[in-house]
Coordinates of C-alpha atoms and ligand atoms in Angstrom, one line a residue:
X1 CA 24.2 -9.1 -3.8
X2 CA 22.7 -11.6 -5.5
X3 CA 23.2 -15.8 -4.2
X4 CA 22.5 -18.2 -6.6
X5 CA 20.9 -21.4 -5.0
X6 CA 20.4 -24.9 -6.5
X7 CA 16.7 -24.9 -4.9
X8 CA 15.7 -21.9 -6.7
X9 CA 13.2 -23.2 -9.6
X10 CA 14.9 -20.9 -12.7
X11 CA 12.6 -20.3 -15.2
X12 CA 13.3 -17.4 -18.0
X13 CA 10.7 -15.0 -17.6
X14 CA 12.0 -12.1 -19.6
X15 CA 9.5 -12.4 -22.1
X16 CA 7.2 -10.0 -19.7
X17 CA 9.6 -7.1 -20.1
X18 CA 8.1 -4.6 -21.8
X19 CA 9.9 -3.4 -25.2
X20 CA 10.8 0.0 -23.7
X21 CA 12.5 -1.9 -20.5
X22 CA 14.6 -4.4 -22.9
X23 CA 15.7 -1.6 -25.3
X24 CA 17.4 0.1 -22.2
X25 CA 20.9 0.7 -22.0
X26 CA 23.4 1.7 -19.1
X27 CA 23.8 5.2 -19.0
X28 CA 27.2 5.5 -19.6
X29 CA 27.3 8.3 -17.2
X30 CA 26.6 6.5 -14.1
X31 CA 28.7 3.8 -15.3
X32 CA 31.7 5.2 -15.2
X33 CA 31.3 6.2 -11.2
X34 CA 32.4 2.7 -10.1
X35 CA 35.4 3.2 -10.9
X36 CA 36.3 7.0 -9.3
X37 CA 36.2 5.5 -6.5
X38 CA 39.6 3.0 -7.7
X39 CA 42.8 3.7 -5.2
X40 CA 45.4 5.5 -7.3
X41 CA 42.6 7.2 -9.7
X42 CA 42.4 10.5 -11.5
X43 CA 39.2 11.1 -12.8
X44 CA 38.9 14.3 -14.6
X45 CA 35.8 12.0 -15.9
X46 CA 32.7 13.2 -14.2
X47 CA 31.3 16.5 -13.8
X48 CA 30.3 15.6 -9.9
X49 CA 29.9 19.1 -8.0
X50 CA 32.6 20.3 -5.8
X51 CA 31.6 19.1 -2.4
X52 CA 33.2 22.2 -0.4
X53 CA 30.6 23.9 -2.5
X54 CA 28.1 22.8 -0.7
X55 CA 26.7 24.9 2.4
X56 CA 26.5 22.2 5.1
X57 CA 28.7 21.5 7.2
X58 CA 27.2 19.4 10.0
X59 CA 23.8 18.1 10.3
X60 CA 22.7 16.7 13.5
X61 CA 19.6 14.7 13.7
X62 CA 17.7 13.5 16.9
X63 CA 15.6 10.7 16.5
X64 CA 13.7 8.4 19.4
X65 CA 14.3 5.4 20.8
X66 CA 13.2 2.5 19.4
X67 CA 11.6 1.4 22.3
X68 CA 9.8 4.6 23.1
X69 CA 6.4 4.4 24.1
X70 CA 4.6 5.8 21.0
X71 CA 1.1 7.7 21.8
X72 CA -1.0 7.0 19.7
X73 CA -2.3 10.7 20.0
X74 CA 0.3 13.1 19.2
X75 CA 1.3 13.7 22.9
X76 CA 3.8 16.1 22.0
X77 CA 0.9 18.3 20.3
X78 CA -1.5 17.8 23.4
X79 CA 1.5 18.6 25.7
X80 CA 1.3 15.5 27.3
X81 CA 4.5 13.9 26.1
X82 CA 6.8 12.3 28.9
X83 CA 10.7 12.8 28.7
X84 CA 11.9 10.5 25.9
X85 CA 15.3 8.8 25.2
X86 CA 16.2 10.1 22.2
X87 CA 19.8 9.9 20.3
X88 CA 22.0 11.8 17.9
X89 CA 22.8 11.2 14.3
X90 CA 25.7 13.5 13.8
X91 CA 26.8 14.2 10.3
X92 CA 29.9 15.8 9.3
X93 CA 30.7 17.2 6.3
X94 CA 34.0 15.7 5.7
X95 CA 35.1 12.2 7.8
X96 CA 36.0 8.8 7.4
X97 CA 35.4 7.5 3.6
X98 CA 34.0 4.0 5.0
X99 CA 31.5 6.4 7.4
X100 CA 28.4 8.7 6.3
X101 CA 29.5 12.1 5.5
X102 CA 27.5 15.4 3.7
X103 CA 30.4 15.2 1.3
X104 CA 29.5 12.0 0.3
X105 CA 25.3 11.9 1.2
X106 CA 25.3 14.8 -0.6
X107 CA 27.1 13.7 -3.6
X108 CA 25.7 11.9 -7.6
X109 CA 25.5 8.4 -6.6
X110 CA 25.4 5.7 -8.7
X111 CA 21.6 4.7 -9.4
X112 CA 21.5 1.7 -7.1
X113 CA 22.1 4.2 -4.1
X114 CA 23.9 3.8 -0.6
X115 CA 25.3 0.3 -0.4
X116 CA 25.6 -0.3 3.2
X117 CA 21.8 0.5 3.2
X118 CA 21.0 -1.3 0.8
X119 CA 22.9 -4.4 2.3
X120 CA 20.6 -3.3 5.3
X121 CA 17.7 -3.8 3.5
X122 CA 19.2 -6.7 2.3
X123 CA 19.6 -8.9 5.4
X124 CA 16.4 -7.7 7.0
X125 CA 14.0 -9.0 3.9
X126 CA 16.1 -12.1 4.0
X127 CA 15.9 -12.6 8.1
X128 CA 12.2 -10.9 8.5
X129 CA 10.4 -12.2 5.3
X130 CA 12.5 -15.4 4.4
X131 CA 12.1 -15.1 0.5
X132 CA 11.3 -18.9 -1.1
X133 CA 14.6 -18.1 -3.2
X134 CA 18.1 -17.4 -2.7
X135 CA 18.4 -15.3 -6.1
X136 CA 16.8 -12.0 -5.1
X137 CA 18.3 -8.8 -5.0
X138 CA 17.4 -5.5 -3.6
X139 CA 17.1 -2.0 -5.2
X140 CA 16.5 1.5 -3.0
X141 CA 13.6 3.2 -4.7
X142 CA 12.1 6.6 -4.2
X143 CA 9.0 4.9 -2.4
X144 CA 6.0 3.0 -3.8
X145 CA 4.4 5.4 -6.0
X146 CA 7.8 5.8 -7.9
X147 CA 8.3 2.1 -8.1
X148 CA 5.4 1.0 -9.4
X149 CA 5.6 3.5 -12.1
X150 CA 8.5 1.9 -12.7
X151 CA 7.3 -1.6 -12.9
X152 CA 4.5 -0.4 -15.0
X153 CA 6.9 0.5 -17.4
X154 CA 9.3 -2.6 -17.0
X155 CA 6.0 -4.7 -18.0
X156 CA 3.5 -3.2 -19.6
X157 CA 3.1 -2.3 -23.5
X158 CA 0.4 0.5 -24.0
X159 CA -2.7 -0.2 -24.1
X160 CA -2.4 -3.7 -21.8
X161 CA -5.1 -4.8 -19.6
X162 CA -3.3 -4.8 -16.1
X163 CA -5.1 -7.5 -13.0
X164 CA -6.3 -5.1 -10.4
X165 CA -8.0 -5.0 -7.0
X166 CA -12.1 -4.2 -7.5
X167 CA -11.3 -1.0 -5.8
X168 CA -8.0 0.2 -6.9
X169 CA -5.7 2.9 -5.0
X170 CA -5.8 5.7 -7.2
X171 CA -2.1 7.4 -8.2
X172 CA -1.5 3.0 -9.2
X173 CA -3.7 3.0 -12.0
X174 CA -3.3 7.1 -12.8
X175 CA -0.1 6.2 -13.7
X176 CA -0.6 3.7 -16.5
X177 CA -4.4 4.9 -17.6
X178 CA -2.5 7.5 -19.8
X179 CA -0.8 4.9 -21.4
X180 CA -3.7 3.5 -22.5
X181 CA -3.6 0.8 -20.0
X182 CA -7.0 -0.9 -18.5
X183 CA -7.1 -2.4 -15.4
X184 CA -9.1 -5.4 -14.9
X185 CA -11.1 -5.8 -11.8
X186 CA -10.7 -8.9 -9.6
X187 CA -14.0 -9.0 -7.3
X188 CA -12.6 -8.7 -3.5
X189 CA -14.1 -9.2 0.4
X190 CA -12.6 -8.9 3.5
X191 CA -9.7 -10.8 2.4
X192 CA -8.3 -9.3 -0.4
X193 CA -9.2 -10.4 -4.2
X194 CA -10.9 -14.1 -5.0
X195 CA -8.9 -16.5 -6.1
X196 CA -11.7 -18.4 -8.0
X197 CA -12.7 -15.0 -9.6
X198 CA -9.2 -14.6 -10.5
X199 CA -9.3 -18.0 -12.6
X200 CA -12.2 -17.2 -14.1
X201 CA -11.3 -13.8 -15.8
X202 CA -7.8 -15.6 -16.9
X203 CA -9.3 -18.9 -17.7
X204 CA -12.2 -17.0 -20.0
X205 CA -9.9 -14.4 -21.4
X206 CA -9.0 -15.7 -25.0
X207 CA -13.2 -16.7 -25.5
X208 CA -14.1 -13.2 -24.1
X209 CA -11.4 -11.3 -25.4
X210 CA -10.5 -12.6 -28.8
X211 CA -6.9 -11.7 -30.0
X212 CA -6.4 -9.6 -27.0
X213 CA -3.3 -10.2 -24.8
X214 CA -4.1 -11.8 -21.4
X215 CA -2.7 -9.8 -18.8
X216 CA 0.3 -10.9 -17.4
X217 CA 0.6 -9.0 -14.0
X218 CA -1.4 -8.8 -11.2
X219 CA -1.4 -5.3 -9.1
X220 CA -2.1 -5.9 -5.3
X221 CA -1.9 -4.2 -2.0
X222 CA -2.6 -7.4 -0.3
X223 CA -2.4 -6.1 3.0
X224 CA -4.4 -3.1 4.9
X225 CA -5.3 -2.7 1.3
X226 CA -5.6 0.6 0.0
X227 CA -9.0 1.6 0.4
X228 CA -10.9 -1.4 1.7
X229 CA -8.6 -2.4 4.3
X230 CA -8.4 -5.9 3.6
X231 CA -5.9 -8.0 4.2
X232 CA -5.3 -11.3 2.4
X233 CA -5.0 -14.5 4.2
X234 CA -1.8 -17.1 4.2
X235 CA -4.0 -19.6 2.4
X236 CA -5.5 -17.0 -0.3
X237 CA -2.2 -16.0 -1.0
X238 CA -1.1 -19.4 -1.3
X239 CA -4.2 -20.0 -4.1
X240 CA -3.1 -16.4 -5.9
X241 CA 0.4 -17.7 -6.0
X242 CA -0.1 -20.9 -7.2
X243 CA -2.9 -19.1 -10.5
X244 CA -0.1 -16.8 -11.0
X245 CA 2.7 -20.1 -11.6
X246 CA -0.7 -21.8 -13.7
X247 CA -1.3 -18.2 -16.1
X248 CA 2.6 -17.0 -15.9
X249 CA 1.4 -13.7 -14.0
X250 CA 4.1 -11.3 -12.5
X251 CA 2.7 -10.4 -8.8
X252 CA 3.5 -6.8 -8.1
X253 CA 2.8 -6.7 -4.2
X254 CA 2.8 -3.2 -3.3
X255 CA 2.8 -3.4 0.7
X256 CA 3.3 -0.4 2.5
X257 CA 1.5 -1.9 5.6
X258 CA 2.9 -5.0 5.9
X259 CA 4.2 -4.0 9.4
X260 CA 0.4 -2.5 10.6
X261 CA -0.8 -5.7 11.1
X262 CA -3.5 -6.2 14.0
X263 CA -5.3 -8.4 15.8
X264 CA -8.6 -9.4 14.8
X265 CA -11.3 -6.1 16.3
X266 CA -12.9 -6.6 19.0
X267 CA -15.9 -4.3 20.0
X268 CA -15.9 -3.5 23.5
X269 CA -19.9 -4.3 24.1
X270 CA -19.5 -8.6 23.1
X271 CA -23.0 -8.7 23.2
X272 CA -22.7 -6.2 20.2
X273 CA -22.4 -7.7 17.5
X274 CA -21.6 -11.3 19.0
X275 CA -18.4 -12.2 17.2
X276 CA -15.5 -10.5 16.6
X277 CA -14.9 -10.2 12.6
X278 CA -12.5 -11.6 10.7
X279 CA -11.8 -14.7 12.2
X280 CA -7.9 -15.4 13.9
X281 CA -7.1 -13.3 16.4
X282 CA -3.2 -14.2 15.6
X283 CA -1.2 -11.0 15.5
X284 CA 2.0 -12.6 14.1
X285 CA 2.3 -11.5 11.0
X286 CA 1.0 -13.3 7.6
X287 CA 3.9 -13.9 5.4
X288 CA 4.7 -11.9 2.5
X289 CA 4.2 -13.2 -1.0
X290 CA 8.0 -13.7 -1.5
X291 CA 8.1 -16.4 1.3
X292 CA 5.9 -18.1 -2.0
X293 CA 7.9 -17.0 -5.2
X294 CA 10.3 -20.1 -5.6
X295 CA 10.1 -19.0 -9.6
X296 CA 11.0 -15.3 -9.0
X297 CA 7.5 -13.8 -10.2
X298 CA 7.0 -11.5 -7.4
X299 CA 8.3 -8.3 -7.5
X300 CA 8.1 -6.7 -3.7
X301 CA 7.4 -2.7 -3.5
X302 CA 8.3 -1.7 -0.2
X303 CA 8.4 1.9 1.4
X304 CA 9.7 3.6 4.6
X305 CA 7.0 6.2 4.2
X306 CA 4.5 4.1 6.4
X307 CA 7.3 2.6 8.8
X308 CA 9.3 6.3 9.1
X309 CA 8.3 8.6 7.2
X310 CA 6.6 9.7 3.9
X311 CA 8.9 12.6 3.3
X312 CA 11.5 11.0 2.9
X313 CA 10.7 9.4 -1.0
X314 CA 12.8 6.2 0.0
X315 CA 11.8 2.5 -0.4
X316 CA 13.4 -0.3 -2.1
X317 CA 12.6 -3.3 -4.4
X318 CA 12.9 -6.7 -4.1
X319 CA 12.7 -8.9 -7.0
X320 CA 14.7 -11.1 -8.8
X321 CA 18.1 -10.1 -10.2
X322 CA 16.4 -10.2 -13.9
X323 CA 14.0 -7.6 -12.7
X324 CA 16.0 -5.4 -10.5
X325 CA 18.6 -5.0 -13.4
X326 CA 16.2 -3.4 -15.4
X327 CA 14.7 -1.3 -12.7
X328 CA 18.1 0.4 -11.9
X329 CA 18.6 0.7 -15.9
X330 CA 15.5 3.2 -15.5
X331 CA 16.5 4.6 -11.9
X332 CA 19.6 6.1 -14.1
X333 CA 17.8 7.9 -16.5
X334 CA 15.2 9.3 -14.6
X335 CA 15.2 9.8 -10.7
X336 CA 18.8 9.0 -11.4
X337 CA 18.9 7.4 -7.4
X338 CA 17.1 7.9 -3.9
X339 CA 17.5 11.4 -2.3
X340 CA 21.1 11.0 -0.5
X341 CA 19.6 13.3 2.2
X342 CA 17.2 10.7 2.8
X343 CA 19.0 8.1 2.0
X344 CA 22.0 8.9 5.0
X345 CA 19.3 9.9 7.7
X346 CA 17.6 6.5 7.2
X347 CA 21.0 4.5 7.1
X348 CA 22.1 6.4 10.6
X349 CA 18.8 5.5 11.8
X350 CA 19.0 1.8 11.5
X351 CA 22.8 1.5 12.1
X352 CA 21.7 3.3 15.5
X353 CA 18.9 0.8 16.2
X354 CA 20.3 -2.0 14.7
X355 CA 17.9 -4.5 13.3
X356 CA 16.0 -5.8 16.8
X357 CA 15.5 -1.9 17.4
X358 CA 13.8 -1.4 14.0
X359 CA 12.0 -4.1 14.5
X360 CA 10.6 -2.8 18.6
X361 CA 10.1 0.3 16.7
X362 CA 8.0 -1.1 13.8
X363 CA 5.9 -3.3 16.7
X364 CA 5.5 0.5 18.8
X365 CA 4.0 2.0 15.2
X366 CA 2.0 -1.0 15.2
X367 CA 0.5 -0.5 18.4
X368 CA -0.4 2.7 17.8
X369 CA -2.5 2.4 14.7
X370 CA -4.0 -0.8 16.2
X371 CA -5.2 2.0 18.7
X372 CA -6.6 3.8 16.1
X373 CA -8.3 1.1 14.6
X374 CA -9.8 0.5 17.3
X375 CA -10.8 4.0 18.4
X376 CA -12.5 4.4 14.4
X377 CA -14.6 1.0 15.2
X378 CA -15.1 1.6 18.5
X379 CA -16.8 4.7 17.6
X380 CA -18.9 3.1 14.2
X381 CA -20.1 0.5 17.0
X382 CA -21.0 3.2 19.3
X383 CA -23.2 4.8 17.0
X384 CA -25.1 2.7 14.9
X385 CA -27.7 -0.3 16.0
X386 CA -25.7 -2.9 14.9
X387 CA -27.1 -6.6 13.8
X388 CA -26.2 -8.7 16.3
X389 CA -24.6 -11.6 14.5
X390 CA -22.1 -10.5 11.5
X391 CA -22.9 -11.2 7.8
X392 CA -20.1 -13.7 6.3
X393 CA -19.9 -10.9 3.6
X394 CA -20.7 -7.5 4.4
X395 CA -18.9 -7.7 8.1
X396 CA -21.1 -5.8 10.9
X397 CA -24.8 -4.4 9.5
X398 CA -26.5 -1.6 10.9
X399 CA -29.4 -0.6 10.2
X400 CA -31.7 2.5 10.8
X401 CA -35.3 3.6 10.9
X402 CA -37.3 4.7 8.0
X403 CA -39.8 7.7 8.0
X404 CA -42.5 5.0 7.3
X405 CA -41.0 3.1 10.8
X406 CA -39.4 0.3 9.0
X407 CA -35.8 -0.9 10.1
X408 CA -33.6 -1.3 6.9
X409 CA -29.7 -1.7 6.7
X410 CA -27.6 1.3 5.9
X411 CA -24.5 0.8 6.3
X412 CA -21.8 -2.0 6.8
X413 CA -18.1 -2.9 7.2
X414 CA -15.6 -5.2 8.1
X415 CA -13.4 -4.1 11.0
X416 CA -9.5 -3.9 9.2
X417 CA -6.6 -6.0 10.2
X418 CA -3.8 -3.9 8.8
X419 CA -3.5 -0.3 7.4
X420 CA -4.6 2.8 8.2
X421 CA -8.8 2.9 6.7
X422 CA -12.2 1.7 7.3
X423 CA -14.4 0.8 4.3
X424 CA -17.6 1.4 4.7
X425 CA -20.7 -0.1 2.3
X426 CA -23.9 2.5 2.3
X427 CA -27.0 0.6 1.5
X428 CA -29.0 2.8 -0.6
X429 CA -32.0 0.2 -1.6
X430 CA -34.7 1.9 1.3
X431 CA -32.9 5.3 0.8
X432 CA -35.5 7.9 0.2
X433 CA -33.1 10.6 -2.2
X434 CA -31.7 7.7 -3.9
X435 CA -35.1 6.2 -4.4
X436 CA -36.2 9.3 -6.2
X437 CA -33.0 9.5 -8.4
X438 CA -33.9 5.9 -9.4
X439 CA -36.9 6.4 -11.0
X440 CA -35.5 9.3 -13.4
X441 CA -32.2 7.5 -13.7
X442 CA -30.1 3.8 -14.3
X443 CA -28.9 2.4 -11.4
X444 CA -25.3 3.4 -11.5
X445 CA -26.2 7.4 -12.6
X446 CA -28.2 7.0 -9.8
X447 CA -25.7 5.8 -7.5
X448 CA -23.0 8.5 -8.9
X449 CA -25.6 11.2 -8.3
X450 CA -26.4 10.0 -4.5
X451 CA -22.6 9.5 -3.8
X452 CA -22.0 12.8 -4.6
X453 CA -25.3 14.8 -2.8
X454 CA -24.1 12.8 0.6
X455 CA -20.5 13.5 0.0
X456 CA -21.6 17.5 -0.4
X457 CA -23.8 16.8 2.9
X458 CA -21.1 15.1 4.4
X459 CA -18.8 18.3 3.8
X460 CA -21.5 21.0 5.0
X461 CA -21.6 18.9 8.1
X462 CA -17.6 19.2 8.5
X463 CA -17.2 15.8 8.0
X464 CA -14.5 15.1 5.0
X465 CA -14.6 11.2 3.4
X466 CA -13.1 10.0 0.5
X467 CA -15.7 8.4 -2.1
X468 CA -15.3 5.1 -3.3
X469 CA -15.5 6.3 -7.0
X470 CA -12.0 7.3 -6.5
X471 CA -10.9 3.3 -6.5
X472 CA -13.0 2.7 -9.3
X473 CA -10.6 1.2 -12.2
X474 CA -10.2 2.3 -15.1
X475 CA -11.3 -0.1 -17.6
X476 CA -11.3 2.2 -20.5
X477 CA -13.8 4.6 -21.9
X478 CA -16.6 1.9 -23.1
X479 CA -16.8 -0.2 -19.8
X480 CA -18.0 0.6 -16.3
X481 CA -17.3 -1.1 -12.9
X482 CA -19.1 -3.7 -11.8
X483 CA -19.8 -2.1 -8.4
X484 CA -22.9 -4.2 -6.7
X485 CA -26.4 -2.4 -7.2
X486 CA -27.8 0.2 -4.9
X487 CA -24.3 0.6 -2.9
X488 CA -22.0 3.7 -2.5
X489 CA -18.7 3.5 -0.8
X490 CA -16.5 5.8 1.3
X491 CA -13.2 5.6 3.0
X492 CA -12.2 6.7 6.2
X493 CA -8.9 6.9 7.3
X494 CA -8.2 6.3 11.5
X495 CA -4.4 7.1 10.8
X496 CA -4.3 11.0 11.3
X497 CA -7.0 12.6 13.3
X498 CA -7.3 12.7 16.9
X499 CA -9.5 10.6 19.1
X500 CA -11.6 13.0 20.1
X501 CA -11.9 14.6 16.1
X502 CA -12.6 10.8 14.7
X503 CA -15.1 10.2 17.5
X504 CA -16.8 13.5 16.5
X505 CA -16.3 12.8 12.9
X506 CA -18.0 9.2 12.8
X507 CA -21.0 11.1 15.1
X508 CA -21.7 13.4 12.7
X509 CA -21.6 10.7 9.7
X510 CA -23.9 8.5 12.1
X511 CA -26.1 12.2 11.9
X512 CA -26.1 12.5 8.6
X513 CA -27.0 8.7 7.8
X514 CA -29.9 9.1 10.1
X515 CA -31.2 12.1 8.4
X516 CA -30.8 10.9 4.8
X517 CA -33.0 8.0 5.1
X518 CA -35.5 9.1 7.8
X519 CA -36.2 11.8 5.4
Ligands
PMP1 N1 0.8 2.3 -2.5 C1 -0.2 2.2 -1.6 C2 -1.2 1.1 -1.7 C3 -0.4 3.3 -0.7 O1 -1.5 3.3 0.1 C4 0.5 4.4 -0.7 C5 0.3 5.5 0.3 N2 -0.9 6.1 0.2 C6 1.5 4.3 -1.6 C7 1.7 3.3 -2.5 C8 2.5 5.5 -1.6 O2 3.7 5.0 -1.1 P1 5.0 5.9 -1.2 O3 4.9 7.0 -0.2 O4 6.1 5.0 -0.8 O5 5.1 6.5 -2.6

């Protein structure tokens, strides 16, 4: 699936496959499926189940419209949902060879999957993200979390340092910590990771890490980021691209909500605070990294468990063929292929909406977490006295009153572009509690200790974060993270709850806050 193009700049970059990925072979059992399939064969070859063994005989699947209007409550759970088109995916157990059937959904696969689904994928990276090369191939994938435990192992030796976000989503770096792996933290704000910190760490690396490797690959959810929410601008992504080319990194972009991008947040009061946040209020969506990769460093994770569904374990790859080779070497010999259950349902999905249909449906999902978003910040803005101009950093400030009357900040964030969370920064300097725990302990015991007592307060007031020390990485057992003094973290997700439980959640966090430092 693969075109070779005379613009593509070729350069060999096998030398960052790890030696477990280049010691791989074809497993000679998958290999020999290609040709059952021959006209005029007899394979007494594989040991593939009988298929009239299996015990279904017809599914039938009814999915919306595309172009449905999507609630962003769940209407159907309120009882408020209006008569929807919906269609039917009908499968049959035994049919045309060229069509879907159980037989054949059901069946061992080779381990690159479906191939009419994979040419699907195919044609809608090449028309919706316009990769800088020609040479790219795709590979279905179990979803994100699979893949990158793939790549880990397609690229990194035990015990590498691996270039991570400052906050790091958790099952990424969970997966290579046991192999010894570190991550190394690249300093973030509201738009993803800093270039110029980025330089720094790879420019200083042989001086501060004597004989150590520099890391070669660069871990990133660069958009809706996993948990701050940021999302990483054309131009920053231009400047990552071009340090990755300068320090021969491999960019894994692991972007599962590419397609939640919004508009820029604005708070319904104007005169509170003034502006909106993060600058462009452009909704088009900023290009992915491959649009960049004319030297076929970027290796694309990309899921249909924020687009469709999360059940259904299916994503794909996109990277160059070098890479993707490899890839399916270790799809054969250990999740062997995508689930053909899934596999079929999504390929009878977007043969029934065809590309412009997934494409109205991925806008409609869109719209309704944009909903969400706002709803979350809506409801921050709501209940906390807010600066009224926003801090270049920190986003929107809000500050609170002190037992002794004073008016300190407490908490901040920056309203997010893409994805599903809101990040929030507590301020903990003019706390009382964490004052206290600072004069028995160092700053970040003290900051631990406070994290969790709110957290536990949080809980007995039915209120249920996730703490920033989850995205702390790992950067072995010597070294801690350089989090920013006398701040705690949380994450909130707008993606699940309904408006009226995240209005009532934020209210009680905007309690709790209140009652923690007028103590
Ligand atoms: N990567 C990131 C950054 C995520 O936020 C998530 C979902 N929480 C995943 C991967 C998991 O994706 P998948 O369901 O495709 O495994």
């Amino acid at each position: 699936m693969a075109h070779p193009a005379s613009n593509d700049v070729d350069i060999d970059l096998s030398h960052h496959l790890s030696t477990m990925s280049k010691s791989r072979h074809a497993s000679p059992l998958k290999d020999i499926i290609k040709y059952m399939s021959e006209p005029g064969m007899t394979s007494l070859a594989g040991g593939l189940p009988n298929p009239s063994l299996f015990p279904f005989v017809k599914a039938d699947i009814e999915i919306l419209d595309p172009g449905s209007s999507l609630s962003p409550d769940d209407a159907t759970k309120s009882g408020h949902a209006g008569p929807e088109t919906t269609y039917h995916l009908l499968l049959d157990r035994y049919g045309d060879p060229s069509q879907n059937t159980l037989s054949k959904a059901m069946q061992y696969t080779g381990g690159s999957g479906d191939a009419q689904l994979t040419r699907i994928c195919y044609d809608f990276v090449k028309e919706v993200y316009q990769p800088a090369r020609e040479d790219f191939n795709v590979l279905l994938s179990s979803g994100n979390t699979d893949a990158w435990a793939k790549v880990v192992q397609l690229l990194c030796e035990p015990g590498e340092y691996i270039l991570v976000e400052q906050f790091v989503y958790p099952s990424a770096q969970h997966f290579y910590i046991p192999m010894g792996c570190k991550g190394v933290p690249v300093e973030m704000d509201g738009d993803g990771i800093l270039p110029e910190v980025l330089e720094e760490i790879l420019k200083s690396w042989a001086t501060k890490h004597p004989g150590v490797k520099r890391p070669h690959v660069l871990y990133q959810v660069p958009v809706g980021q996993n948990p701050t929410g940021s999302s990483q601008t054309w131009e920053r992504k231009r400047r990552i691209y071009g340090l990755a080319v300068q320090y021969d990194l491999i960019i894994v972009e692991d972007d599962p909500y590419y397609f939640l991008q919004f508009e820029a947040y604005v708070p319904p009061d104007a005169a509170k605070p003034a502006k909106p946040s993060n600058g462009d209020s452009d909704p088009s969506l900023i290009p992915a990294y491959l649009q960049l990769d004319i030297q076929g460093r970027v290796i694309r994770l990309e899921t249909f468990s924020k687009t469709i569904a999360p059940g259904l374990r299916l994503g794909f790859f996109v990277a160059s063929p070098m890479f993707t080779e490899r890839l399916l070497r270790a799809t054969e010999v250990s999740s062997q292929a995508p689930s053909g259950w899934s596999q079929a349902v999504v390929l009878e999905t977007l043969r029934k909406w065809g590309k412009n249909g997934f494409l109205t449906w991925l806008s409609g999902v869109k719209d309704a977490y944009r909903s969400r978003r706002n709803w979350m910040c809506d409801a921050i803005i709501h209940n906390f006295q807010f600066d009224p101009e926003m801090h270049p950093h920190q986003g929107y400030v809000a500050r609170v009153k002190t037992k002794s009357g004073s008016i300190v900040p407490a908490l901040s964030f920056v309203p997010p572009k893409a994805g599903m969370f809101v990040w929030i920064t507590l301020h903990l300097a003019n706390n009382p509690a964490y004052k206290e725990l600072r004069e028995k302990l160092d700053g970040p015991t003290a900051v631990a200790q406070w994290s969790r007592d709110f957290w536990l307060l949080l809980i007995e007031n039915k209120v249920l974060l996730t703490p920033g020390s989850y995205y702390d990485p790992w950067q072995g057992p010597d070294s801690q993270s350089k989090i920013p003094e006398d701040t705690s973290y949380f994450r909130l997700a707008y993606s699940y709850e309904s408006r009226e439980d995240i209005e009532a959640g934020i209210e009680k966090l905007s309690r709790a806050i209140a009652t923690s430092w007028e103590a």
